[in-house]
PDB file of C-alpha atoms in Angstrom:
ATOM      1  CA  MET A1387     -69.488-104.277  84.613  1.00  0.00           C
ATOM      2  CA  ALA A1388     -67.949-101.299  82.976  1.00  0.00           C
ATOM      3  CA  ALA A1389     -64.943-103.438  82.328  1.00  0.00           C
ATOM      4  CA  ALA A1390     -66.777-106.271  80.848  1.00  0.00           C
ATOM      5  CA  GLY A1391     -68.485-103.924  78.702  1.00  0.00           C
ATOM      6  CA  GLY A1392     -64.818-102.467  77.246  1.00  0.00           C
ATOM      7  CA  GLU A1393     -63.427-106.060  76.893  1.00  0.00           C
ATOM      8  CA  GLU A1394     -66.844-106.685  74.481  1.00  0.00           C
ATOM      9  CA  GLN A1395     -66.619-103.220  72.947  1.00  0.00           C
ATOM     10  CA  GLN A1396     -62.647-104.155  72.310  1.00  0.00           C
ATOM     11  CA  MET A1397     -63.704-107.592  71.112  1.00  0.00           C
ATOM     12  CA  LEU A1398     -66.211-106.640  68.420  1.00  0.00           C
ATOM     13  CA  THR A1399     -63.663-103.847  67.131  1.00  0.00           C
ATOM     14  CA  GLN A1400     -61.122-106.655  66.454  1.00  0.00           C
ATOM     15  CA  ARG A1401     -64.095-108.867  64.818  1.00  0.00           C
ATOM     16  CA  LEU A1402     -64.378-105.719  62.650  1.00  0.00           C
ATOM     17  CA  LYS A1403     -60.864-105.275  61.833  1.00  0.00           C
ATOM     18  CA  ALA A1404     -60.278-108.801  61.047  1.00  0.00           C
ATOM     19  CA  ALA A1405     -63.061-108.896  58.582  1.00  0.00           C
ATOM     20  CA  VAL A1406     -61.972-105.272  56.704  1.00  0.00           C
ATOM     21  CA  HIS A1407     -58.415-107.370  56.912  1.00  0.00           C
ATOM     22  CA  TYR A1408     -59.880-110.414  54.967  1.00  0.00           C
ATOM     23  CA  THR A1409     -62.262-107.797  52.409  1.00  0.00           C
ATOM     24  CA  VAL A1410     -58.897-106.221  51.474  1.00  0.00           C
ATOM     25  CA  GLY A1411     -57.313-109.272  51.259  1.00  0.00           C
ATOM     26  CA  CYS A1412     -59.840-110.544  48.841  1.00  0.00           C
ATOM     27  CA  LEU A1413     -59.818-107.182  46.708  1.00  0.00           C
ATOM     28  CA  CYS A1414     -56.654-107.017  46.627  1.00  0.00           C
ATOM     29  CA  GLN A1415     -56.048-110.819  45.541  1.00  0.00           C
ATOM     30  CA  GLU A1416     -58.881-110.080  42.697  1.00  0.00           C
ATOM     31  CA  VAL A1417     -55.950-106.952  41.701  1.00  0.00           C
ATOM     32  CA  GLU A1418     -53.491-109.191  41.732  1.00  0.00           C
ATOM     33  CA  GLU A1419     -55.437-111.840  39.280  1.00  0.00           C
ATOM     34  CA  ASP A1420     -56.593-108.638  36.819  1.00  0.00           C
ATOM     35  CA  LYS A1421     -53.382-106.489  36.799  1.00  0.00           C
ATOM     36  CA  ASP A1422     -50.678-109.249  37.177  1.00  0.00           C
ATOM     37  CA  VAL A1423     -49.380-107.384  40.097  1.00  0.00           C
ATOM     38  CA  GLN A1424     -48.181-108.604  43.848  1.00  0.00           C
ATOM     39  CA  PHE A1425     -48.991-106.949  47.479  1.00  0.00           C
ATOM     40  CA  SER A1426     -47.170-108.246  50.209  1.00  0.00           C
ATOM     41  CA  LYS A1427     -48.793-109.112  53.394  1.00  0.00           C
ATOM     42  CA  GLN A1428     -47.374-105.628  54.926  1.00  0.00           C
ATOM     43  CA  SER A1429     -49.210-103.717  52.258  1.00  0.00           C
ATOM     44  CA  ILE A1430     -52.406-105.612  52.463  1.00  0.00           C
ATOM     45  CA  ALA A1431     -52.280-104.830  56.218  1.00  0.00           C
ATOM     46  CA  ALA A1432     -51.400-100.919  56.002  1.00  0.00           C
ATOM     47  CA  ILE A1433     -54.648-100.675  53.269  1.00  0.00           C
ATOM     48  CA  SER A1434     -56.692-102.534  55.943  1.00  0.00           C
ATOM     49  CA  GLU A1435     -55.408-100.324  58.426  1.00  0.00           C
ATOM     50  CA  ILE A1436     -55.699 -97.206  56.888  1.00  0.00           C
ATOM     51  CA  THR A1437     -59.591 -98.341  55.437  1.00  0.00           C
ATOM     52  CA  PHE A1438     -60.796 -99.022  58.901  1.00  0.00           C
ATOM     53  CA  ARG A1439     -59.529 -95.879  60.276  1.00  0.00           C
ATOM     54  CA  GLN A1440     -61.025 -93.594  57.605  1.00  0.00           C
ATOM     55  CA  CYS A1441     -64.078 -95.704  58.292  1.00  0.00           C
ATOM     56  CA  GLU A1442     -64.366 -94.622  62.255  1.00  0.00           C
ATOM     57  CA  ILE A1443     -63.641 -90.986  60.917  1.00  0.00           C
ATOM     58  CA  PHE A1444     -66.723 -91.512  58.580  1.00  0.00           C
ATOM     59  CA  ALA A1445     -68.535 -93.243  61.200  1.00  0.00           C
ATOM     60  CA  LYS A1446     -67.717 -90.177  63.512  1.00  0.00           C
ATOM     61  CA  ASP A1447     -68.651 -87.183  61.072  1.00  0.00           C
ATOM     62  CA  LEU A1448     -72.160 -89.109  60.051  1.00  0.00           C
ATOM     63  CA  GLU A1449     -72.705 -88.948  64.216  1.00  0.00           C
ATOM     64  CA  MET A1450     -71.658 -85.366  64.111  1.00  0.00           C
ATOM     65  CA  PHE A1451     -73.781 -84.663  61.022  1.00  0.00           C
ATOM     66  CA  ALA A1452     -76.821 -85.971  62.423  1.00  0.00           C
ATOM     67  CA  ARG A1453     -76.119 -84.349  65.745  1.00  0.00           C
ATOM     68  CA  HIS A1454     -76.188 -80.987  64.133  1.00  0.00           C
ATOM     69  CA  ALA A1455     -79.748 -81.139  62.651  1.00  0.00           C
ATOM     70  CA  LYS A1456     -80.522 -82.194  65.894  1.00  0.00           C
ATOM     71  CA  ARG A1457     -81.281 -85.815  64.929  1.00  0.00           C
ATOM     72  CA  SER A1458     -80.436 -89.671  66.269  1.00  0.00           C
ATOM     73  CA  THR A1459     -80.402 -91.412  63.066  1.00  0.00           C
ATOM     74  CA  VAL A1460     -77.942 -90.816  60.031  1.00  0.00           C
ATOM     75  CA  THR A1461     -79.978 -90.228  56.729  1.00  0.00           C
ATOM     76  CA  THR A1462     -78.897 -90.392  53.243  1.00  0.00           C
ATOM     77  CA  GLU A1463     -78.510 -86.920  52.913  1.00  0.00           C
ATOM     78  CA  ASP A1464     -75.909 -87.131  55.761  1.00  0.00           C
ATOM     79  CA  VAL A1465     -74.065 -89.593  53.658  1.00  0.00           C
ATOM     80  CA  LYS A1466     -74.095 -87.682  50.707  1.00  0.00           C
ATOM     81  CA  LEU A1467     -72.841 -84.715  52.669  1.00  0.00           C
ATOM     82  CA  LEU A1468     -69.760 -87.023  53.545  1.00  0.00           C
ATOM     83  CA  ALA A1469     -69.203 -88.127  49.682  1.00  0.00           C
ATOM     84  CA  ARG A1470     -69.527 -84.830  48.167  1.00  0.00           C
ATOM     85  CA  ARG A1471     -65.700 -84.128  47.417  1.00  0.00           C
ATOM     86  CA  SER A1472     -66.197 -87.215  44.910  1.00  0.00           C
ATOM     87  CA  ASN A1473     -68.194 -86.242  42.258  1.00  0.00           C
ATOM     88  CA  SER A1474     -68.311 -89.708  41.419  1.00  0.00           C
ATOM     89  CA  LEU A1475     -69.486 -91.516  44.870  1.00  0.00           C
ATOM     90  CA  LEU A1476     -72.206 -88.716  44.892  1.00  0.00           C
ATOM     91  CA  LYS A1477     -73.441 -89.484  41.834  1.00  0.00           C
ATOM     92  CA  TYR A1478     -73.522 -93.121  42.774  1.00  0.00           C
ATOM     93  CA  ILE A1479     -74.889 -92.476  46.402  1.00  0.00           C
ATOM     94  CA  THR A1480     -77.299 -90.323  44.797  1.00  0.00           C
ATOM     95  CA  GLN A1481     -78.508 -92.617  42.465  1.00  0.00           C
ATOM     96  CA  LYS A1482     -78.928 -95.765  44.285  1.00  0.00           C
ATOM     97  CA  SER A1483     -80.605 -93.661  47.320  1.00  0.00           C
ATOM     98  CA  GLU A1484     -83.571 -92.796  44.691  1.00  0.00           C
ATOM     99  CA  GLU A1485     -83.642 -96.314  43.526  1.00  0.00           C
ATOM    100  CA  LEU A1486     -84.166 -97.364  46.881  1.00  0.00           C
ATOM    101  CA  ALA A1487     -86.701 -94.342  47.177  1.00  0.00           C
ATOM    102  CA  SER A1488     -88.853 -95.807  44.347  1.00  0.00           C
ATOM    103  CA  SER A1489     -88.720 -99.303  45.711  1.00  0.00           C
ATOM    104  CA  ASN A1490     -89.983 -98.500  49.059  1.00  0.00           C
ATOM    105  CA  MET A1491     -92.567 -96.308  47.518  1.00  0.00           C
ATOM    106  CA  GLU A1492     -93.740 -99.409  45.370  1.00  0.00           C
ATOM    107  CA  GLN A1493     -93.680-101.367  48.240  1.00  0.00           C
ATOM    108  CA  LYS A1494     -95.604 -99.238  50.219  1.00  0.00           C
ATOM    109  CA  GLU A1495     -98.286 -98.892  47.411  1.00  0.00           C
ATOM    110  CA  LYS A1496     -98.656-102.861  47.427  1.00  0.00           C
ATOM    111  CA  LYS A1497     -99.034-102.812  51.055  1.00  0.00           C
ATOM    112  CA  LYS A1498    -101.687-101.156  50.878  1.00  0.00           C
ATOM    113  CA  LYS A1499    -103.356-102.049  47.762  1.00  0.00           C
ATOM    114  CA  LYS A1500    -103.355-105.635  50.189  1.00  0.00           C
ATOM    115  CA  SER A1501    -104.795-104.074  53.192  1.00  0.00           C
ATOM    116  CA  SER A1502    -107.478-102.121  51.269  1.00  0.00           C
ATOM    117  CA  ALA A1503    -108.473-105.421  49.036  1.00  0.00           C
ATOM    118  CA  ALA A1504    -108.384-107.568  52.466  1.00  0.00           C
ATOM    119  CA  LYS A1505    -110.688-105.146  54.220  1.00  0.00           C
ATOM    120  CA  GLY A1506    -112.550-104.652  51.533  1.00  0.00           C
ATOM    121  CA  GLU A1507    -111.788-101.102  50.935  1.00  0.00           C
ATOM    122  CA  ARG A1508    -111.752 -99.164  47.963  1.00  0.00           C
ATOM    123  CA  THR A1509    -108.556 -97.589  46.531  1.00  0.00           C
ATOM    124  CA  PRO A1510    -108.861 -93.859  45.560  1.00  0.00           C
ATOM    125  CA  GLY A1511    -108.909 -94.793  42.040  1.00  0.00           C
ATOM    126  CA  GLU A1512    -112.041 -96.836  42.746  1.00  0.00           C
ATOM    127  CA  GLN A1513    -113.252 -94.623  45.270  1.00  0.00           C
ATOM    128  CA  GLU A1514    -113.532 -91.790  42.485  1.00  0.00           C
ATOM    129  CA  ALA A1515    -114.520 -94.438  39.821  1.00  0.00           C
ATOM    130  CA  ALA A1516    -117.758 -95.536  41.993  1.00  0.00           C
ATOM    131  CA  VAL A1517    -118.666 -91.569  42.697  1.00  0.00           C
ATOM    132  CA  THR A1518    -118.614 -90.980  39.190  1.00  0.00           C
ATOM    133  CA  GLU A1519    -120.717 -93.850  38.450  1.00  0.00           C
ATOM    134  CA  ASN A1520    -123.509 -92.848  41.134  1.00  0.00           C
ATOM    135  CA  GLU A1521    -123.722 -89.279  40.043  1.00  0.00           C
ATOM    136  CA  ASP A1522    -124.189 -90.576  36.092  1.00  0.00           C
ATOM    137  CA  SER A1523    -127.181 -92.820  37.779  1.00  0.00           C
ATOM    138  CA  ASN A1524    -128.695 -89.917  39.371  1.00  0.00           C
ATOM    139  CA  MET A1525    -128.586 -87.598  36.193  1.00  0.00           C
ATOM    140  CA  ALA A1526    -130.247 -90.497  34.164  1.00  0.00           C
TER     141      ALA A1526
END
């Protein structure tokens, strides 16, 4: 049973390596066209291997950061910690994480409004307006 799991893991690793190799090849092709340079198959393979190994290191580091914080989930803060040595990368990740957080907040607000409207409930602003109206009519 364990051997089957190991084979499956190895197969997934090979597929991932092939995907990285393909992506590196595409990127090298773009650079070739843009900069008028050539990449040998060996250099593309070397870049792919280095990229894959570095990603494995990143994955282990991210796992350790989360484990150190007694969490089982990697967060954006872990990714920022990993990218701390590259100012431009850290800035980019921070910007994207803020954009995602803002987008998520907007999505949650829309869902709240939809569910409140569907239930016939009032939003906090509508409730406050209703209370103010009621107080005004009581004073008259």
